[in-house]
Each structure stands twice: as structure tokens, then as C-alpha cells.
Short mmCIF file of C-alpha atoms and ligand atoms in Angstrom, two decimals:
data_model
loop_
_atom_site.label_atom_id
_atom_site.label_comp_id
_atom_site.label_asym_id
_atom_site.label_seq_id
_atom_site.Cartn_x
_atom_site.Cartn_y
_atom_site.Cartn_z
CA MET F 1065 167.30 -90.78 -30.16
CA ASN F 1066 164.82 -91.43 -32.94
CA LYS F 1067 165.38 -89.79 -36.32
CA ILE F 1068 164.68 -86.04 -36.39
CA PRO F 1069 163.50 -84.48 -39.69
CA TYR F 1070 163.83 -80.79 -40.51
CA GLY F 1071 159.99 -80.54 -40.29
CA ARG F 1072 157.08 -82.71 -39.37
CA GLN F 1073 153.32 -82.47 -39.23
CA HIS F 1074 151.45 -82.74 -35.93
CA ILE F 1075 148.10 -84.69 -35.92
CA THR F 1076 146.01 -84.72 -32.76
CA GLU F 1077 143.07 -87.01 -31.75
CA SER F 1078 140.74 -83.92 -32.37
CA ASP F 1079 142.13 -83.56 -35.93
CA ILE F 1080 141.36 -87.24 -36.59
CA GLN F 1081 137.84 -86.82 -35.13
CA ALA F 1082 137.11 -83.77 -37.28
CA VAL F 1083 138.00 -85.71 -40.42
CA VAL F 1084 136.00 -88.90 -39.35
CA ASP F 1085 132.98 -86.61 -38.62
CA THR F 1086 133.17 -85.15 -42.13
CA LEU F 1087 133.56 -88.57 -43.70
CA LYS F 1088 130.27 -89.58 -41.91
CA SER F 1089 128.46 -86.55 -43.12
CA ASP F 1090 126.62 -85.94 -46.56
CA TYR F 1091 129.51 -84.04 -48.15
CA LEU F 1092 133.01 -85.24 -49.25
CA THR F 1093 133.81 -82.28 -51.43
CA GLN F 1094 132.67 -78.66 -51.45
CA GLY F 1095 130.50 -79.09 -48.37
CA PRO F 1096 130.16 -76.73 -45.30
CA ARG F 1097 133.72 -77.27 -43.97
CA ILE F 1098 135.07 -75.46 -46.99
CA ALA F 1099 133.23 -72.21 -46.40
CA GLU F 1100 133.99 -72.45 -42.66
CA PHE F 1101 137.73 -72.96 -43.27
CA GLU F 1102 137.79 -70.08 -45.76
CA GLN F 1103 136.08 -67.74 -43.30
CA ALA F 1104 138.25 -68.81 -40.37
CA PHE F 1105 141.44 -68.52 -42.46
CA ALA F 1106 140.43 -64.99 -43.79
CA ASN F 1107 139.93 -63.98 -40.11
CA TYR F 1108 143.24 -65.39 -39.06
CA VAL F 1109 145.20 -63.42 -41.56
CA GLY F 1110 142.91 -60.39 -41.55
CA ALA F 1111 141.85 -60.53 -45.14
CA LYS F 1112 138.34 -60.00 -46.59
CA TYR F 1113 138.12 -63.11 -48.81
CA ALA F 1114 139.63 -66.59 -48.99
CA VAL F 1115 139.42 -69.24 -51.58
CA ALA F 1116 140.40 -72.82 -50.66
CA VAL F 1117 142.11 -74.89 -53.43
CA SER F 1118 143.57 -78.24 -53.87
CA ASN F 1119 147.19 -77.09 -53.16
CA GLY F 1120 149.56 -74.13 -53.12
CA THR F 1121 150.69 -74.64 -56.69
CA ALA F 1122 147.01 -74.60 -57.92
CA ALA F 1123 146.62 -71.38 -55.89
CA LEU F 1124 149.58 -69.85 -57.75
CA HIS F 1125 148.24 -71.01 -61.14
CA LEU F 1126 144.79 -69.57 -60.57
CA ASN F 1127 146.37 -66.29 -59.37
CA ALA F 1128 148.40 -66.01 -62.61
CA ILE F 1129 145.22 -66.64 -64.65
CA ALA F 1130 143.12 -64.24 -62.60
CA LEU F 1131 145.74 -61.55 -63.10
CA ASP F 1132 145.78 -62.28 -66.85
CA VAL F 1133 149.35 -63.46 -67.35
CA LYS F 1134 149.79 -64.03 -71.01
CA PRO F 1135 152.51 -65.12 -73.39
CA GLY F 1136 155.05 -62.33 -73.64
CA ASP F 1137 154.40 -61.08 -70.17
CA LYS F 1138 157.21 -61.01 -67.73
CA VAL F 1139 157.09 -61.46 -64.02
CA ILE F 1140 159.86 -61.06 -61.31
CA THR F 1141 160.45 -63.43 -58.53
CA THR F 1142 163.17 -64.76 -56.19
CA PRO F 1143 165.41 -67.75 -57.08
CA ILE F 1144 165.38 -68.82 -53.42
CA THR F 1145 161.98 -70.34 -53.30
CA PHE F 1146 160.17 -73.60 -54.08
CA VAL F 1147 160.00 -73.72 -57.93
CA ALA F 1148 156.24 -73.34 -57.90
CA SER F 1149 156.52 -69.72 -57.21
CA ALA F 1150 158.06 -69.19 -60.68
CA ASN F 1151 156.28 -72.06 -62.53
CA CYS F 1152 152.87 -70.40 -62.33
CA VAL F 1153 154.15 -67.82 -64.78
CA LYS F 1154 155.35 -70.38 -67.20
CA TYR F 1155 151.88 -72.36 -67.05
CA CYS F 1156 150.40 -69.12 -68.63
CA GLY F 1157 153.15 -68.81 -71.19
CA GLY F 1158 154.89 -65.88 -69.56
CA GLU F 1159 158.57 -65.33 -68.81
CA VAL F 1160 160.19 -65.49 -65.34
CA ILE F 1161 162.79 -62.87 -64.38
CA PHE F 1162 164.79 -63.93 -61.31
CA ALA F 1163 166.15 -61.07 -59.27
CA ASP F 1164 168.75 -61.62 -56.66
CA ILE F 1165 168.22 -61.86 -52.94
CA ASP F 1166 169.29 -59.61 -50.10
CA PRO F 1167 172.06 -61.56 -48.45
CA ASN F 1168 170.98 -60.44 -45.02
CA THR F 1169 167.31 -61.37 -45.23
CA TYR F 1170 167.40 -64.03 -48.05
CA LEU F 1171 164.40 -62.28 -49.42
CA LEU F 1172 163.87 -60.83 -52.88
CA ASP F 1173 166.06 -57.65 -52.90
CA ILE F 1174 163.77 -54.68 -53.74
CA ARG F 1175 166.79 -52.66 -54.98
CA GLU F 1176 167.47 -55.38 -57.58
CA VAL F 1177 163.69 -55.39 -58.57
CA ARG F 1178 163.79 -51.56 -59.05
CA LYS F 1179 166.80 -51.81 -61.31
CA ILE F 1180 165.10 -54.47 -63.50
CA LEU F 1181 161.82 -52.42 -63.69
CA GLU F 1182 163.65 -49.27 -64.63
CA ALA F 1183 165.42 -51.06 -67.39
CA ASP F 1184 162.11 -52.46 -68.76
CA ILE F 1185 161.53 -49.63 -71.29
CA HIS F 1186 158.83 -51.58 -73.15
CA ARG F 1187 156.88 -52.24 -69.96
CA GLU F 1188 156.75 -56.12 -70.47
CA ILE F 1189 156.88 -56.72 -66.74
CA LYS F 1190 153.49 -57.10 -65.30
CA GLY F 1191 153.94 -58.41 -61.82
CA ILE F 1192 156.15 -59.31 -58.89
CA ILE F 1193 156.02 -62.39 -56.74
CA PRO F 1194 157.85 -61.80 -53.45
CA VAL F 1195 158.14 -64.93 -51.17
CA ASN F 1196 158.13 -64.76 -47.40
CA PHE F 1197 160.97 -67.20 -47.39
CA ALA F 1198 161.59 -69.34 -44.28
CA GLY F 1199 158.75 -67.31 -42.57
CA ARG F 1200 160.07 -63.87 -42.64
CA VAL F 1201 157.55 -61.57 -44.16
CA VAL F 1202 158.52 -59.24 -47.01
CA ASP F 1203 158.06 -55.53 -46.64
CA ILE F 1204 154.97 -55.64 -48.98
CA GLN F 1205 154.26 -51.92 -48.34
CA ALA F 1206 157.50 -50.98 -50.03
CA PHE F 1207 156.89 -53.48 -52.85
CA ARG F 1208 153.41 -52.02 -53.34
CA GLN F 1209 154.79 -48.49 -53.82
CA LEU F 1210 157.36 -49.83 -56.37
CA ALA F 1211 154.65 -51.95 -58.07
CA ASP F 1212 152.35 -48.96 -58.41
CA GLU F 1213 155.06 -46.87 -59.98
CA PHE F 1214 155.44 -49.47 -62.72
CA ASP F 1215 151.83 -50.66 -62.98
CA CYS F 1216 152.47 -54.12 -61.74
CA TRP F 1217 150.46 -56.52 -59.62
CA ILE F 1218 151.83 -58.34 -56.56
CA ILE F 1219 151.29 -62.07 -55.52
CA GLU F 1220 152.56 -62.63 -52.03
CA ASP F 1221 153.80 -66.27 -51.72
CA ALA F 1222 152.94 -66.70 -48.03
CA CYS F 1223 153.43 -70.49 -47.89
CA HIS F 1224 156.00 -70.11 -45.09
CA SER F 1225 154.45 -67.43 -43.09
CA PRO F 1226 150.78 -68.03 -41.90
CA GLY F 1227 150.42 -65.97 -38.74
CA GLY F 1228 153.64 -63.85 -39.52
CA PHE F 1229 153.70 -60.13 -39.99
CA PHE F 1230 155.99 -57.31 -40.95
CA LEU F 1231 156.18 -53.78 -39.53
CA ASP F 1232 155.03 -51.01 -41.86
CA SER F 1233 156.43 -47.51 -42.07
CA ASP F 1234 154.41 -46.63 -38.95
CA GLN F 1235 155.65 -49.66 -37.03
CA LYS F 1236 152.26 -51.22 -37.32
CA GLN F 1237 151.98 -54.92 -37.78
CA VAL F 1238 150.71 -56.05 -41.26
CA MET F 1239 149.71 -59.70 -41.32
CA SER F 1240 151.08 -61.94 -44.00
CA GLY F 1241 148.23 -62.54 -46.47
CA SER F 1242 146.02 -59.67 -45.19
CA GLY F 1243 145.67 -58.24 -48.59
CA GLN F 1244 146.46 -54.88 -47.45
CA TYR F 1245 149.25 -54.32 -49.96
CA ALA F 1246 149.42 -57.47 -52.22
CA ASP F 1247 146.69 -58.15 -54.78
CA LEU F 1248 146.64 -61.80 -53.85
CA ALA F 1249 148.42 -63.97 -51.32
CA ILE F 1250 148.73 -67.77 -51.35
CA PHE F 1251 149.24 -70.42 -48.70
CA SER F 1252 149.87 -74.22 -48.74
CA PHE F 1253 148.64 -76.95 -46.50
CA HIS F 1254 151.37 -79.57 -47.42
CA PRO F 1255 152.40 -81.59 -44.32
CA VAL F 1256 155.68 -79.66 -43.81
CA LYS F 1257 153.86 -76.33 -43.71
CA HIS F 1258 152.41 -74.83 -40.52
CA ILE F 1259 148.84 -76.06 -41.19
CA ALA F 1260 148.61 -79.55 -42.67
CA ALA F 1261 145.66 -80.86 -44.61
CA GLY F 1262 147.47 -83.63 -46.56
CA GLU F 1263 147.37 -81.34 -49.57
CA GLY F 1264 145.61 -78.04 -49.77
CA GLY F 1265 145.98 -74.36 -50.58
CA MET F 1266 144.35 -71.01 -49.88
CA ILE F 1267 144.30 -67.76 -51.72
CA THR F 1268 143.52 -64.55 -49.80
CA THR F 1269 142.54 -61.09 -51.16
CA ASN F 1270 140.65 -58.04 -50.42
CA ASP F 1271 139.64 -57.55 -54.07
CA GLU F 1272 136.10 -58.66 -54.66
CA LYS F 1273 136.43 -58.89 -58.42
CA LEU F 1274 139.47 -61.24 -58.20
CA TYR F 1275 137.73 -63.24 -55.48
CA LYS F 1276 134.78 -63.96 -57.66
CA LYS F 1277 136.87 -64.83 -60.71
CA LEU F 1278 138.99 -67.25 -58.45
CA LEU F 1279 135.79 -68.94 -57.25
CA MET F 1280 134.86 -69.67 -60.79
CA LEU F 1281 138.24 -70.68 -61.93
CA ARG F 1282 138.66 -73.28 -59.30
CA THR F 1283 135.68 -75.18 -60.50
CA HIS F 1284 135.84 -75.30 -64.35
CA GLY F 1285 134.99 -71.69 -64.84
CA ILE F 1286 131.42 -72.59 -63.97
CA THR F 1287 128.97 -70.21 -62.17
CA ARG F 1288 125.55 -70.97 -60.81
CA ASP F 1289 125.02 -67.33 -59.76
CA GLU F 1290 121.90 -66.13 -61.69
CA ASN F 1291 123.15 -62.50 -61.47
CA LEU F 1292 126.14 -63.37 -63.56
CA PHE F 1293 124.41 -65.44 -66.31
CA GLU F 1294 125.06 -64.22 -69.82
CA ASN F 1295 122.75 -66.39 -71.85
CA SER F 1296 119.05 -65.52 -72.03
CA LEU F 1297 116.30 -66.90 -69.84
CA GLU F 1298 114.65 -68.42 -72.92
CA PHE F 1299 117.79 -70.21 -73.90
CA ALA F 1300 118.40 -71.39 -70.41
CA SER F 1301 114.84 -72.57 -70.18
CA GLY F 1302 115.11 -74.40 -73.44
CA THR F 1303 112.21 -72.42 -74.89
CA SER F 1304 113.95 -70.26 -77.46
CA ASN F 1305 113.71 -72.85 -80.33
CA ASN F 1306 110.14 -73.97 -79.97
CA GLU F 1307 106.65 -73.02 -79.45
CA GLN F 1308 106.67 -73.34 -75.60
CA ARG F 1309 106.81 -70.17 -73.71
CA THR F 1310 108.48 -69.85 -70.38
CA THR F 1311 106.32 -68.59 -67.69
CA SER F 1312 109.20 -68.52 -65.14
CA LEU F 1313 110.93 -65.40 -64.33
CA SER F 1314 113.92 -67.10 -62.93
CA TYR F 1315 116.56 -69.46 -64.49
CA PRO F 1316 115.68 -73.13 -64.00
CA ASP F 1317 117.42 -74.95 -61.06
CA TRP F 1318 119.61 -77.17 -63.40
CA TYR F 1319 121.02 -74.20 -65.26
CA MET F 1320 124.75 -73.17 -64.88
CA GLU F 1321 127.17 -71.43 -67.26
CA MET F 1322 130.88 -72.12 -68.00
CA GLN F 1323 132.19 -68.69 -68.67
CA GLU F 1324 135.95 -69.05 -68.34
CA LEU F 1325 138.41 -71.93 -68.99
CA GLY F 1326 138.81 -73.09 -65.42
CA PHE F 1327 140.08 -76.23 -63.60
CA ASN F 1328 139.14 -78.70 -60.94
CA TYR F 1329 141.26 -77.27 -58.12
CA ARG F 1330 138.81 -77.95 -55.28
CA LEU F 1331 139.72 -78.94 -51.86
CA THR F 1332 137.69 -81.72 -50.32
CA ASP F 1333 135.54 -81.20 -47.29
CA PHE F 1334 137.45 -83.61 -45.14
CA GLN F 1335 140.75 -81.86 -45.92
CA ALA F 1336 139.02 -78.68 -45.00
CA ALA F 1337 137.96 -80.18 -41.73
CA LEU F 1338 141.58 -81.14 -40.99
CA GLY F 1339 142.79 -77.71 -42.03
CA LEU F 1340 140.22 -76.12 -39.73
CA SER F 1341 141.09 -78.23 -36.81
CA GLN F 1342 144.88 -77.45 -37.39
CA LEU F 1343 144.17 -73.74 -37.73
CA ASN F 1344 142.63 -73.66 -34.32
CA ARG F 1345 146.09 -74.63 -32.97
CA ALA F 1346 148.11 -72.48 -35.30
CA GLU F 1347 148.91 -69.78 -32.80
CA GLU F 1348 150.20 -72.40 -30.33
CA GLY F 1349 152.38 -73.89 -33.02
CA LEU F 1350 153.70 -70.44 -33.98
CA GLU F 1351 154.55 -69.71 -30.36
CA ARG F 1352 156.45 -73.01 -30.13
CA ARG F 1353 158.30 -72.31 -33.44
CA ARG F 1354 159.36 -68.91 -32.00
CA GLU F 1355 160.54 -70.47 -28.85
CA ILE F 1356 162.70 -72.97 -30.71
CA ALA F 1357 164.21 -70.22 -32.76
CA LYS F 1358 165.10 -68.37 -29.59
CA ASN F 1359 166.83 -71.37 -28.15
CA TYR F 1360 168.86 -71.91 -31.37
CA HIS F 1361 169.67 -68.29 -31.45
CA GLU F 1362 170.89 -68.30 -27.78
CA ALA F 1363 173.02 -71.40 -28.56
CA PHE F 1364 174.52 -70.12 -31.76
CA LYS F 1365 174.66 -66.31 -31.49
CA ASN F 1366 178.33 -66.05 -30.81
CA LYS F 1367 179.41 -68.72 -33.23
CA SER F 1368 180.95 -67.84 -36.47
CA PHE F 1369 178.69 -70.20 -38.41
CA ILE F 1370 175.61 -68.18 -37.62
CA LYS F 1371 174.76 -65.65 -40.36
CA GLY F 1372 172.11 -63.82 -42.15
CA GLN F 1373 168.43 -64.52 -41.34
CA SER F 1374 169.03 -66.47 -38.11
CA GLY F 1375 168.82 -63.36 -35.83
CA LEU F 1376 165.59 -63.09 -33.97
CA ILE F 1377 163.17 -61.12 -36.16
CA GLU F 1378 159.74 -59.75 -34.99
CA GLY F 1379 156.86 -61.26 -36.95
CA HIS F 1380 159.04 -64.09 -38.37
CA ALA F 1381 156.81 -67.28 -38.55
CA TYR F 1382 159.81 -69.60 -38.47
CA HIS F 1383 158.75 -72.10 -41.08
CA LEU F 1384 162.53 -72.86 -41.39
CA TYR F 1385 165.45 -72.17 -39.23
CA ILE F 1386 168.51 -71.72 -41.41
CA LEU F 1387 172.20 -71.58 -40.72
CA GLU F 1388 174.85 -70.41 -43.13
CA VAL F 1389 177.84 -72.57 -42.46
CA ASP F 1390 181.32 -73.48 -43.69
CA ASP F 1391 181.74 -77.04 -44.76
CA ARG F 1392 177.97 -77.42 -45.14
CA ILE F 1393 178.27 -80.86 -46.88
CA GLY F 1394 180.29 -82.07 -43.96
CA LEU F 1395 177.83 -80.89 -41.46
CA PHE F 1396 174.94 -82.23 -43.45
CA ASN F 1397 176.47 -85.77 -43.47
CA TYR F 1398 177.55 -85.67 -39.88
CA LEU F 1399 174.05 -84.76 -38.88
CA ARG F 1400 172.66 -87.63 -41.06
CA GLU F 1401 175.05 -90.05 -39.34
CA ASN F 1402 173.39 -88.97 -36.12
CA LYS F 1403 169.89 -89.34 -37.66
CA ILE F 1404 169.24 -85.63 -37.92
CA PHE F 1405 167.72 -85.06 -41.24
CA ALA F 1406 168.57 -81.51 -42.11
CA GLN F 1407 167.58 -80.07 -45.51
CA ILE F 1408 168.72 -77.50 -48.04
CA HIS F 1409 166.27 -74.70 -49.00
CA TYR F 1410 166.57 -74.01 -51.78
CA ILE F 1411 168.55 -74.95 -54.82
CA PRO F 1412 168.40 -71.68 -56.82
CA ALA F 1413 165.47 -71.95 -59.28
CA HIS F 1414 167.23 -70.18 -61.99
CA LEU F 1415 169.85 -72.97 -62.12
CA MET F 1416 167.40 -75.75 -62.45
CA PRO F 1417 167.90 -77.46 -65.82
CA TYR F 1418 164.34 -76.31 -66.85
CA TYR F 1419 165.19 -72.67 -66.29
CA ARG F 1420 168.82 -72.90 -67.65
CA GLN F 1421 167.27 -73.51 -71.14
CA PHE F 1422 166.00 -69.89 -71.05
CA GLY F 1423 169.65 -68.70 -70.62
CA TRP F 1424 170.13 -68.57 -66.87
CA LYS F 1425 173.50 -69.53 -65.80
CA GLU F 1426 175.88 -69.60 -62.85
CA GLY F 1427 177.06 -66.19 -61.88
CA ASP F 1428 173.80 -64.46 -62.77
CA LEU F 1429 172.61 -64.08 -59.22
CA PRO F 1430 175.65 -64.15 -56.97
CA ASN F 1431 173.96 -63.54 -53.62
CA ALA F 1432 171.56 -66.44 -54.12
CA GLU F 1433 174.28 -68.65 -55.37
CA LYS F 1434 176.70 -67.98 -52.43
CA TYR F 1435 173.65 -68.49 -50.08
CA TYR F 1436 173.04 -71.83 -51.66
CA SER F 1437 176.58 -72.96 -51.12
CA GLN F 1438 176.28 -72.52 -47.32
CA CYS F 1439 172.68 -72.81 -46.30
CA ILE F 1440 171.20 -75.66 -44.09
CA SER F 1441 167.80 -75.86 -42.54
CA ILE F 1442 167.94 -77.59 -39.15
CA PRO F 1443 165.04 -79.19 -37.32
CA MET F 1444 162.16 -76.68 -36.71
CA PHE F 1445 158.57 -77.91 -35.99
CA PRO F 1446 156.31 -77.47 -32.95
CA SER F 1447 156.52 -81.07 -31.61
CA LEU F 1448 160.30 -80.86 -31.58
CA SER F 1449 161.08 -81.68 -27.91
CA ASP F 1450 163.58 -79.77 -25.88
CA GLU F 1451 165.64 -82.85 -25.48
CA GLU F 1452 165.71 -83.28 -29.35
CA GLN F 1453 166.66 -79.77 -29.92
CA ARG F 1454 169.42 -80.05 -27.35
CA PHE F 1455 170.71 -83.11 -29.26
CA VAL F 1456 170.72 -81.21 -32.54
CA MET F 1457 172.59 -78.26 -30.97
CA ASP F 1458 175.14 -80.55 -29.27
CA LYS F 1459 175.76 -82.39 -32.56
CA ILE F 1460 176.36 -79.14 -34.49
CA ASP F 1461 178.69 -78.04 -31.82
CA ASP F 1462 180.51 -81.41 -31.86
CA PHE F 1463 181.01 -81.16 -35.54
CA TYR F 1464 182.71 -77.73 -35.36
CA ASN F 1465 184.60 -78.12 -32.11
CA GLY F 1466 185.42 -81.83 -32.55
C1 LIG S 1039 155.09 -75.44 -50.48
C2 LIG S 1039 155.23 -74.29 -51.28
C3 LIG S 1039 154.57 -74.06 -52.53
C4 LIG S 1039 153.68 -75.00 -53.13
O1 LIG S 1039 152.66 -75.48 -52.32
P1 LIG S 1039 152.11 -76.99 -52.63
O2 LIG S 1039 150.83 -77.07 -51.72
O3 LIG S 1039 153.09 -77.91 -52.34
O4 LIG S 1039 151.71 -76.99 -54.08
C5 LIG S 1039 154.77 -72.83 -53.15
N1 LIG S 1039 155.62 -71.82 -52.69
C6 LIG S 1039 156.28 -72.06 -51.57
C7 LIG S 1039 157.32 -71.05 -51.07
C8 LIG S 1039 156.13 -73.25 -50.84
O5 LIG S 1039 156.84 -73.53 -49.72
#
């Protein structure tokens, strides 16, 4: 058996061809593939607008700027996530408040969030960043009601859940990233995620104002849209300081304006071509992930080491398949010896040395910390073969039953 990682990208001949075609075209960055990818992605998740950016972290950063996070502002998120979910608040000088997880879902516990909001008498908390951890989609409808009560915005970190959904109060499917309840949602196209583009990210929203702001922020805060120009036509034409008169009624072709302090967070056209090609197979990949989850579930459902999120959940996108186990380090090492590279998701963000300096310490978030002591992510990716999966299940069984 070859080595089996916990996650792996899958690149086909047609993916390669799509990239090669773009490399041979006139555009390497911000060409036609970008808009195509954005449109196709918006359709996939059911959102009005999508903005492609260089990675998921850049997507989070731009969201925090677009939502006007400032020094002194506080934002709530979960400790069981990749640190980028929290870091975007720090980039803008804000403060991160970690709230504990629900031990059954591993997701940000809305009851904990409510408690924190109710205690925030000075209304310093401006937003909430729930994370669809492992691919299970948060009930954003419930979070929206809570956020509205306290005048907060919501960024849905949907990096683990493209194609996933939750059931709303009418039992209707609400797609992850659809923008129906969250102000903004973000995705990543890092190779371990569902859709791989090398690096890459996407922001989805139904809010036109935020959409336009994000388009500008991703490319230096510059606009070329004449309708948005603030300086006069005379100034733009270069005729305000001399005797020449402009006869033109429109701004000259070269003219553009930098109106905000933005960044270069663009995606390249060939990455978009790869993303687009992968997106065409996304449903297929998701089906396979759900099949793998079902197999694991069948194999482990009567075992004492299966806990928490591992049950089969409708709408779950199965980015990760997690077990909570006794003797986790023993199992981890045993799997390594058998060339199965399980992983741990995640070390609680509040206990990272960077966040400890703000006063976070062990014991602050008991559910997250207990979860961390037992969690292990076992191989979950569409190209995992049945034979490989069987090998993984047998080895786990061997470890516990000797
Ligand atoms: C991967 C990931 C990110 C960051 O995405 P990058 O593209 O790697 O910058 C943010 N949040 C979560 C939950 C992720 O899994």
C-alpha cells in the first residue's frame, strides 16, 4: 500500500489542458477565465455575486476591511478552525473573542455566542465569523437572527463546505455561501480543499455595495468605472491647470482612480482556469466524499471510539472525517507506521502562543480543549480507493482490538 494522506487533490488531463490553454492565451492575470469562474461559482452556491481572490486568507482580510473592522472592534469566532478565520480581525486591529464549540457538532455554539453578546454592554462586538468546520454547515439562519438582535455582521467561513447546505426552519436546503443569511462568505482553493487551484479564494455575497467595494479592494482600491469617479473631468483630462479646454464629455481612456487603500489580492487567469475545470467535477467529488463518509460510518457506528460529528448529516460536505478517540496519540503513531497520514484539526486557536499573549489560557474553552485532546482526521478525499479505505478501517480496528 502506498502512503495515504488525510486529503489529496485530484488533477485530471482536462484540468491540465485548461491551464495550458490559458497559458497560450493573451491573458495571464485578470483575463476572461476570472469572470467565468466567478459566475460559475456564484451559480454553484446560489449567490448573486462572487469575487475571486488570491487565497482564502486574502478573502477574509478583504471581508474584514469591507465590513469596516477597526481598532477596538471585537469579533466572535470559533477556536476550532484554521487560524486565518481569526487573524483577519487582527489584521484590522480588532480583537478576537473565541467562543466555545458545541461538543456534538464541533461548530461555534450559538448559546455561547448569545451569552457573550448579552454581556457586551458597550456594544463593542461588531461581527460573528462562524466556520462550517469539517464541511458541516452552520445554521446561519439562527445566527442571522442573533446577529440582527445585536447589530452584528456575519462572515461565513465556508472553506470546508462548497456544495454543502443546512436545513432552515422550514426544512428547506440553504446552500453554504448562498448569501441568504450571511453578509459575506469565503472559500479557499488550496490543494487540500474540495476545489484546487494551487492557491485561490472566493468571496460570495448578495450585497451589491459590498461586492463593488471588494472588487476595488482586491486590486489596490483602484476603479476604472467612470460612474464612480470623484475627481473632475477637467482634472482627469489634465486641462484644469492650463489654457487647453477639454472638448471630450467622457474621461480619457488612461484615467483611473485609487479611492481606497487596497491590495493586490488578484487570482491569475490560469488558476481560474484550473478552478473552473475542477468546479465542473465538484458535485462528483462531493458524492464520493459522502460515500466514503457512509462507509466509515457503517464500519465504526457501533464502536465506542466514534463520537460527535461523525454521524451522517444531511448537507455535510465532508471536507474532513473526524473521529474522537481514546489514546489518540497511540492511534496516530500506529497509523503512521502503516503509512496512513492522519491529521489533527485543529489545535485550538486561542491556545496558540500568538493568542495567549492576549490573555487566553487553558481552561477558557473546555469543549474545544477536550475535543482537541481526542480528535483525529482520517483519510477523506474523492480519489481514495475502496481498497485504501478498507486498509484504513482495518488498521484502526487492529489498533483497538489488537
Ligand atoms: C484553508 C482555510 C482558510 C484559509 O484559506 P487559504 O486559501 O489557505 O488562505 C481559512 N479558513 C479555513 C476554515 C480553512 O480551512
